[in-house]
mmCIF file of C-alpha atoms in Angstrom:
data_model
loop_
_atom_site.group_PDB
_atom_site.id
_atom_site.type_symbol
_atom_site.label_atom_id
_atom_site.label_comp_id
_atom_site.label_asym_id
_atom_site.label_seq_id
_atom_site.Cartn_x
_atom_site.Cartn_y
_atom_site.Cartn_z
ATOM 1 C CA UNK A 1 -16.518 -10.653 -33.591
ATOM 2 C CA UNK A 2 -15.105 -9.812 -30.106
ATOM 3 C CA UNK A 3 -15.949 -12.315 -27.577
ATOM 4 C CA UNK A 4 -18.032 -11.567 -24.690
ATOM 5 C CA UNK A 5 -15.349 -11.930 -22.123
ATOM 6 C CA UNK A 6 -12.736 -9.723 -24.461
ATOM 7 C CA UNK A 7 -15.600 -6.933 -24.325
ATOM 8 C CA UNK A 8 -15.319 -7.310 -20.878
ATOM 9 C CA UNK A 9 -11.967 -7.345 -20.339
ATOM 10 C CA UNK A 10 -11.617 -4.123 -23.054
ATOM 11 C CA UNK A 11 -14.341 -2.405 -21.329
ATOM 12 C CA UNK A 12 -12.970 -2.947 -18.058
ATOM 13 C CA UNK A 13 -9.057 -1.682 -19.332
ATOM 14 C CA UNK A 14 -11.325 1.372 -20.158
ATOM 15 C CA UNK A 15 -12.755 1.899 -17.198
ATOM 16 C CA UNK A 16 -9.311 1.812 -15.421
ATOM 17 C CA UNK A 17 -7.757 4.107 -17.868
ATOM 18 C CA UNK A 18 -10.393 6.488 -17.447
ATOM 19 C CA UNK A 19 -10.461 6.301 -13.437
ATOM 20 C CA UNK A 20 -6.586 6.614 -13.305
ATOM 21 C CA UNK A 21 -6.726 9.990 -15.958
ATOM 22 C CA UNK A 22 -9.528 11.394 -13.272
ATOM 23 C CA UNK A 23 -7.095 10.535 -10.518
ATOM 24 C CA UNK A 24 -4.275 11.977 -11.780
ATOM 25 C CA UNK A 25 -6.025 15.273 -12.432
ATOM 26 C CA UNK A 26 -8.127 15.826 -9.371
ATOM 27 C CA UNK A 27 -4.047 15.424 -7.915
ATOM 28 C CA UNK A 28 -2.501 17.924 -10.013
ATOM 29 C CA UNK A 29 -5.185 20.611 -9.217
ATOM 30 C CA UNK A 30 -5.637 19.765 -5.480
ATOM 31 C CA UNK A 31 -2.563 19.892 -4.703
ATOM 32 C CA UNK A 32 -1.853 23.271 -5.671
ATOM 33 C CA UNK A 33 -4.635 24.308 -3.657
ATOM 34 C CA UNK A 34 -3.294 22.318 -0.636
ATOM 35 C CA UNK A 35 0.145 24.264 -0.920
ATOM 36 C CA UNK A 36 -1.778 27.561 -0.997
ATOM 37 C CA UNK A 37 -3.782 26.174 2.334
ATOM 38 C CA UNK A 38 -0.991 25.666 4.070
ATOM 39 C CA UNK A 39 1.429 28.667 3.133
ATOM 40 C CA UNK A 40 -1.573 30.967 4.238
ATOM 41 C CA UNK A 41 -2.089 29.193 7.582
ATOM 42 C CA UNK A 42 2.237 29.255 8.237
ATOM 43 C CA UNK A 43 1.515 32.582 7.922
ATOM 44 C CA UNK A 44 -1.327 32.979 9.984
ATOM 45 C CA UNK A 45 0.564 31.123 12.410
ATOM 46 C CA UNK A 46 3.130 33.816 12.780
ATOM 47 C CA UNK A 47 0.162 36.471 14.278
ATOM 48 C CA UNK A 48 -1.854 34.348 16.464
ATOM 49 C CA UNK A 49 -1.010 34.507 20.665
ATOM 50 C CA UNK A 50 -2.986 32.248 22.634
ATOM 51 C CA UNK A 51 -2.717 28.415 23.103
ATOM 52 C CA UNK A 52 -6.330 28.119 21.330
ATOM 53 C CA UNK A 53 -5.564 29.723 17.948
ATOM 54 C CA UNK A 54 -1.934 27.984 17.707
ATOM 55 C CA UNK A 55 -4.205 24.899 18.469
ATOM 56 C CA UNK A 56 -6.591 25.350 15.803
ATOM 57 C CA UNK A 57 -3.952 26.398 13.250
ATOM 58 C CA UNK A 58 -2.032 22.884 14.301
ATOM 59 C CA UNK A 59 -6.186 21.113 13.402
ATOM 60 C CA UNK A 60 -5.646 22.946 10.095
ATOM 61 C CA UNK A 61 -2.212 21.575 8.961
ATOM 62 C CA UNK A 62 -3.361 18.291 10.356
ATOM 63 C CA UNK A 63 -5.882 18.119 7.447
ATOM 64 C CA UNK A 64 -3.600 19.418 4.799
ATOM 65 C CA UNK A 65 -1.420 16.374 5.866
ATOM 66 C CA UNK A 66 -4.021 13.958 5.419
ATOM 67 C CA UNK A 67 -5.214 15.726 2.155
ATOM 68 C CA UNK A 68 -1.473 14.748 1.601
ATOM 69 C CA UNK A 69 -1.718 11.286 1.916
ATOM 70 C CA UNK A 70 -4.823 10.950 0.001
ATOM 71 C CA UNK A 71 -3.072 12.888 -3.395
ATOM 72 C CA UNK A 72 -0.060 10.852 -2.969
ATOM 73 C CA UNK A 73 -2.614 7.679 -3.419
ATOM 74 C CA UNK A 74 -4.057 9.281 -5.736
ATOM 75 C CA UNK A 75 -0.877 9.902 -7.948
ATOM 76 C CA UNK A 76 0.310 6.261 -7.383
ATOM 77 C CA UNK A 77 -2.705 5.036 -8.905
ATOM 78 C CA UNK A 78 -2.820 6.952 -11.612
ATOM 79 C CA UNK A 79 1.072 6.574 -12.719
ATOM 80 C CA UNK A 80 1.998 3.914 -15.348
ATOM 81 C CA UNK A 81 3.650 1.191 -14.021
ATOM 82 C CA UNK A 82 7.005 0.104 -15.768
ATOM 83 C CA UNK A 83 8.917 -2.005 -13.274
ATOM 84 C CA UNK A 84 12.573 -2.041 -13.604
ATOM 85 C CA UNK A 85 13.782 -5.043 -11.754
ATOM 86 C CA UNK A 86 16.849 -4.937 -9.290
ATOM 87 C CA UNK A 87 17.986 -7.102 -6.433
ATOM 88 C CA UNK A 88 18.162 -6.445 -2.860
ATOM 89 C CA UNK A 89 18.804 -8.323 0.174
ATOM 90 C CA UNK A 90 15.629 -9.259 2.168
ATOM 91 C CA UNK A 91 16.813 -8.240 5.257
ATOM 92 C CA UNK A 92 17.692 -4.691 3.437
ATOM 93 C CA UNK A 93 13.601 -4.239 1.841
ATOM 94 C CA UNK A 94 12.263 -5.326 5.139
ATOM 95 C CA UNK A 95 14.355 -2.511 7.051
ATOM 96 C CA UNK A 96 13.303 0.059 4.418
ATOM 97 C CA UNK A 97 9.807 -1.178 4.481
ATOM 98 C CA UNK A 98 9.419 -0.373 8.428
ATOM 99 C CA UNK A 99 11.008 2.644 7.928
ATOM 100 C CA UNK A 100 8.363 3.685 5.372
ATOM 101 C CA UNK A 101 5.671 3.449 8.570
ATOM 102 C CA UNK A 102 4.949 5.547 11.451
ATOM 103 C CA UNK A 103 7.414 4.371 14.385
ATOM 104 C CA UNK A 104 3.995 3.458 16.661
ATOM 105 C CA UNK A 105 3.173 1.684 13.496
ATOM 106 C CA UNK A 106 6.636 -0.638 12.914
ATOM 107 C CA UNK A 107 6.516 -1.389 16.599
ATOM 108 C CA UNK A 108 3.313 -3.433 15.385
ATOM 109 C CA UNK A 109 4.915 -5.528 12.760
ATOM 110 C CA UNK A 110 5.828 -9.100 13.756
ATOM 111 C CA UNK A 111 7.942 -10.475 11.886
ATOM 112 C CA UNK A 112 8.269 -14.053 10.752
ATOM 113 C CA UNK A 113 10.505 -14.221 7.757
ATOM 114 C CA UNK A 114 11.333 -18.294 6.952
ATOM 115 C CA UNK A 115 14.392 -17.305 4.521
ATOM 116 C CA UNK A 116 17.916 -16.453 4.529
ATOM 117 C CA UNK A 117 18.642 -12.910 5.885
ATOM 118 C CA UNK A 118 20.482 -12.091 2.330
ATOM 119 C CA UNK A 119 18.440 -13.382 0.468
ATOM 120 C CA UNK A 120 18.228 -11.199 -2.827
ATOM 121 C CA UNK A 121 14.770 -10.436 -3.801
ATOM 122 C CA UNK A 122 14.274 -9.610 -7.615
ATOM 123 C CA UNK A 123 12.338 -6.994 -8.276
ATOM 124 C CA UNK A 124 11.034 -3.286 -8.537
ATOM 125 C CA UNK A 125 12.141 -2.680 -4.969
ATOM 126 C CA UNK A 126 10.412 1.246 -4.931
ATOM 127 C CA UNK A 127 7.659 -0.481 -6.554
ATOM 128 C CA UNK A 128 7.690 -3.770 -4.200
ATOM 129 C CA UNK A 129 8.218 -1.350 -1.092
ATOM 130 C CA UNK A 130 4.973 0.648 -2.145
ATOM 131 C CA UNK A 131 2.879 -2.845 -2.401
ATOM 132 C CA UNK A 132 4.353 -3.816 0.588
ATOM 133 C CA UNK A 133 3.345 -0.764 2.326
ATOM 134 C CA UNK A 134 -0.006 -0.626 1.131
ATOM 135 C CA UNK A 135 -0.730 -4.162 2.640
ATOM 136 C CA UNK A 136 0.718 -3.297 5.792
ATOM 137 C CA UNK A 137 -1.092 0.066 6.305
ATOM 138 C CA UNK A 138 -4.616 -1.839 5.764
ATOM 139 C CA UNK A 139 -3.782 -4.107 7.757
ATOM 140 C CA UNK A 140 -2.860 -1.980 10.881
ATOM 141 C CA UNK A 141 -6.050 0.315 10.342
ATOM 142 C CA UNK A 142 -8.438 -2.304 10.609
ATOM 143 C CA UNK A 143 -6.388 -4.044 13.813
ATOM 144 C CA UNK A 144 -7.054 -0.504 15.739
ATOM 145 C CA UNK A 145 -4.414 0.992 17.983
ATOM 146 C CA UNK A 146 -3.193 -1.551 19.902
ATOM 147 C CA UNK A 147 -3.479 -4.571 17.471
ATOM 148 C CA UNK A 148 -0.143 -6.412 15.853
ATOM 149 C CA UNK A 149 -0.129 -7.483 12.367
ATOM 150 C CA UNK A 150 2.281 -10.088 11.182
ATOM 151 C CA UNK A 151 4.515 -9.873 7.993
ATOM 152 C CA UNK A 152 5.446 -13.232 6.737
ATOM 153 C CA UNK A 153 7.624 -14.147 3.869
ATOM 154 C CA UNK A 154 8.006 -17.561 2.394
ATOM 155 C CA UNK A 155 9.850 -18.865 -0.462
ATOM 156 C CA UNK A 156 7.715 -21.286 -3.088
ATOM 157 C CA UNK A 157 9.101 -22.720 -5.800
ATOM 158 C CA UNK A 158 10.165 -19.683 -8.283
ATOM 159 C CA UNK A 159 8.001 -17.485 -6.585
ATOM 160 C CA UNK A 160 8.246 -15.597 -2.867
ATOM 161 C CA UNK A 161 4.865 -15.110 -1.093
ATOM 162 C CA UNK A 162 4.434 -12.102 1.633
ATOM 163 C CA UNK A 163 1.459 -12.913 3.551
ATOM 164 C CA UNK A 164 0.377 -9.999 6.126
ATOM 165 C CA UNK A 165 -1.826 -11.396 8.721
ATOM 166 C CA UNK A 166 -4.247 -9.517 11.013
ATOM 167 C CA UNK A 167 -7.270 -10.098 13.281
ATOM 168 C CA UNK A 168 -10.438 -9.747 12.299
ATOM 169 C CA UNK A 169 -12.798 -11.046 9.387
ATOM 170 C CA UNK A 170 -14.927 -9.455 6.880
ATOM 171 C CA UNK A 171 -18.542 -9.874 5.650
ATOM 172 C CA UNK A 172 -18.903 -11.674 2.218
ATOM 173 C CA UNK A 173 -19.886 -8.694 0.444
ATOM 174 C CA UNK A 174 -17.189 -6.461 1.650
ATOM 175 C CA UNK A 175 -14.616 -8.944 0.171
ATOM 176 C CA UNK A 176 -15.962 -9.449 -2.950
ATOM 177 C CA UNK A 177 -14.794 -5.560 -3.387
ATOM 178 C CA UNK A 178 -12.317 -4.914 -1.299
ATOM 179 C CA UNK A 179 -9.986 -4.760 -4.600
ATOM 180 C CA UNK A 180 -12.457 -2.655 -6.277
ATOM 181 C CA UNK A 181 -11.344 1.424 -6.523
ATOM 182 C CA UNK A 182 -12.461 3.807 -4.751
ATOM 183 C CA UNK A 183 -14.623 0.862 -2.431
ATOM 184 C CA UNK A 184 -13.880 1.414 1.559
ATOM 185 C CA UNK A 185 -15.941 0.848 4.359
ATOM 186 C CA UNK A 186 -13.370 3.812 6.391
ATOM 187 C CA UNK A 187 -14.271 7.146 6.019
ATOM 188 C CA UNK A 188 -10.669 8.297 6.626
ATOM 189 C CA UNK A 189 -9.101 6.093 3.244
ATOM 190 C CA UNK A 190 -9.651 6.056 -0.374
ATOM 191 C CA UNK A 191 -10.124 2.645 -1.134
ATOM 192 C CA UNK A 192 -7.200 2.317 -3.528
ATOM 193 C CA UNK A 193 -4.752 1.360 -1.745
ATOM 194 C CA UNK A 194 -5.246 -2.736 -2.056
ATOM 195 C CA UNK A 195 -6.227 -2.066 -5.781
ATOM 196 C CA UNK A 196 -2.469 -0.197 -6.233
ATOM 197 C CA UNK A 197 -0.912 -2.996 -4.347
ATOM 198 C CA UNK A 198 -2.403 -5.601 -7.116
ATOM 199 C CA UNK A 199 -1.483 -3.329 -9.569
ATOM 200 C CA UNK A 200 1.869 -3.439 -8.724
ATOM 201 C CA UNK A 201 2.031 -7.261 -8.051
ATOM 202 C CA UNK A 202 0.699 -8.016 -11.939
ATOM 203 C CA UNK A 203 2.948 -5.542 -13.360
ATOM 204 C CA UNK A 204 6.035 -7.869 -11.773
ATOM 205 C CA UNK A 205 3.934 -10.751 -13.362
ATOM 206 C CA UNK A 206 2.773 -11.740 -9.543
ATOM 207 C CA UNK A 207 -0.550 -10.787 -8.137
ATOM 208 C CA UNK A 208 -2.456 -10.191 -4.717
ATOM 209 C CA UNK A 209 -5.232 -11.850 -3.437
ATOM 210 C CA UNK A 210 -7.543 -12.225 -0.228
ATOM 211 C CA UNK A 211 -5.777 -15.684 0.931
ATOM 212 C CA UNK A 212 -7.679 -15.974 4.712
ATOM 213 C CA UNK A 213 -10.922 -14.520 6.374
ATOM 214 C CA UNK A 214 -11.760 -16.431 9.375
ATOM 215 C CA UNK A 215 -13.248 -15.174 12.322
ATOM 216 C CA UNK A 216 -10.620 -17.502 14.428
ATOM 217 C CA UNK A 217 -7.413 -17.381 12.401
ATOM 218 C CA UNK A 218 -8.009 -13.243 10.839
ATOM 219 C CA UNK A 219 -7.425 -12.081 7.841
ATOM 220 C CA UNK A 220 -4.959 -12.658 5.518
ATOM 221 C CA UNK A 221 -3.633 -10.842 2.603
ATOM 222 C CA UNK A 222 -0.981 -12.353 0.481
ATOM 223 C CA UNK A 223 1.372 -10.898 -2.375
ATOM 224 C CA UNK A 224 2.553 -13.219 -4.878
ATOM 225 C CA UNK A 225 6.146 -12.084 -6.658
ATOM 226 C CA UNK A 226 7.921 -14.203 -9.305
ATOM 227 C CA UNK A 227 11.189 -15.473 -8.722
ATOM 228 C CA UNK A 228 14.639 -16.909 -10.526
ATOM 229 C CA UNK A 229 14.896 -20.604 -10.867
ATOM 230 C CA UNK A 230 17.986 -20.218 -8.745
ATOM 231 C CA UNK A 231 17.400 -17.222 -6.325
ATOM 232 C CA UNK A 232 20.911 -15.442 -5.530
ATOM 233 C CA UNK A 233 21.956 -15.634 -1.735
ATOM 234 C CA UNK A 234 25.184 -13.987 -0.325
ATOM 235 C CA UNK A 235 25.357 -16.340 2.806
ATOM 236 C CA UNK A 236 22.960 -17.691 5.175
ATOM 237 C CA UNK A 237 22.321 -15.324 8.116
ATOM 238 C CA UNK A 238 18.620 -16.360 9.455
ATOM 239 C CA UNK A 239 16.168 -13.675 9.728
ATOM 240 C CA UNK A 240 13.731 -15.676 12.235
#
């Protein structure tokens, strides 16, 4: 007879499956009906004269975009995760990583990186870049506008840890489910984008977890990825 916590865990695994089937669905027929959206409002576009109606066509594709966005979560967290592990230099994923943000946004990023700039990093780097990503975007949503939000990586023994810091603390009850899907307290996000970030961590064998929530020192979200014993470096430019 199945112990309680392996009914748990199996009822859980079925849970997931079933919300990541539902999100991969609702994607495949939204977006179809996005496409159509937007090819009929290019061609409205073509007829209209004054300032107004261009401006109200420009509100129109401004939604479809962040329709976008939310399918493209949406597909990522319903997608099977089979990470094929590469190398790349740190100083390489951290350039593509800024890249993958709005430039307003990377002008936000502090960076304090206390490894060599080639480093090699093993892993899934699309898959690492995505995690990466996700972290960073929650973090400069809930900073506002004008806040900064730190990216730090550290080496631990056979493991790195990326630790994105920002200002700001959250009630009890909002952590406790802040890894939850579909849980946000924005009306503007999903709520699956820290959930596809942890997925993402345990399929490298790693994981990510709420490290710091302090009024004073903010908030801190850290990703933990396995390492080699012996980590391969190709000199030892500093990144700091």
């Amino acid at each position: 007879m199945a112990s309680l916590t392996e009914r748990t865990s199996k009822a859980q695994e079925t849970s997931d499956a079933l919300l990541a089937n539902l999100a991969q669905v609702l994607a495949h027929r939204l977006r179809g009906l996005i496409t159509s959206i937007e090819g009929f409002t290019d061609l409205l576009a073509d007829t209209l004269v004054t300032p107004e109606q261009r401006e109200l066509a420009l509100r129109v594709f401004e939604s479809t975009a962040s329709i976008e966005r939310i399918l493209s979560e949406l597909q990522w967290y319903s997608r099977p995760l089979h990470p094929m592990p590469g190398r790349r230099p740190l100083r390489t994923l951290v350039q593509e990583l800024l890249v993958m943000l709005e430039e307003n946004e990377a002008a936000r990023v502090a960076l304090d990186l206390r490894l060599s700039g080639r480093y090699q990093v093993r892993a899934d780097v699309m898959l690492l870049r995505q995690a990466l990503f996700m972290l960073l975007k929650n973090a400069l949503e809930a900073t506002g506008p004008a806040g900064v939000v730190q990216l730090r990586v550290l080496g631990e023994p056979r493991s790195l840890r990326f630790e994105v810091w920002n200002e700001g603390w959250m009630p009890p009850e909002v952590a406790e489910q802040i890894f939850v899907p579909f849980f946000t307290t924005k009306a503007q996000n999903l709520g699956i984008g820290l959930p596809i970030a942890r997925r993402i961590a345990e399929a490298h064998g790693g994981t990510v977890y709420l490290a710091n929530n302090d009024p004073d020192a903010g908030i801190c979200m850290a990703l933990i990825l396995p390492q080699d014993d012996e980590p391969a470096t190709d000199g030892a430019t500093s990144l700091a």
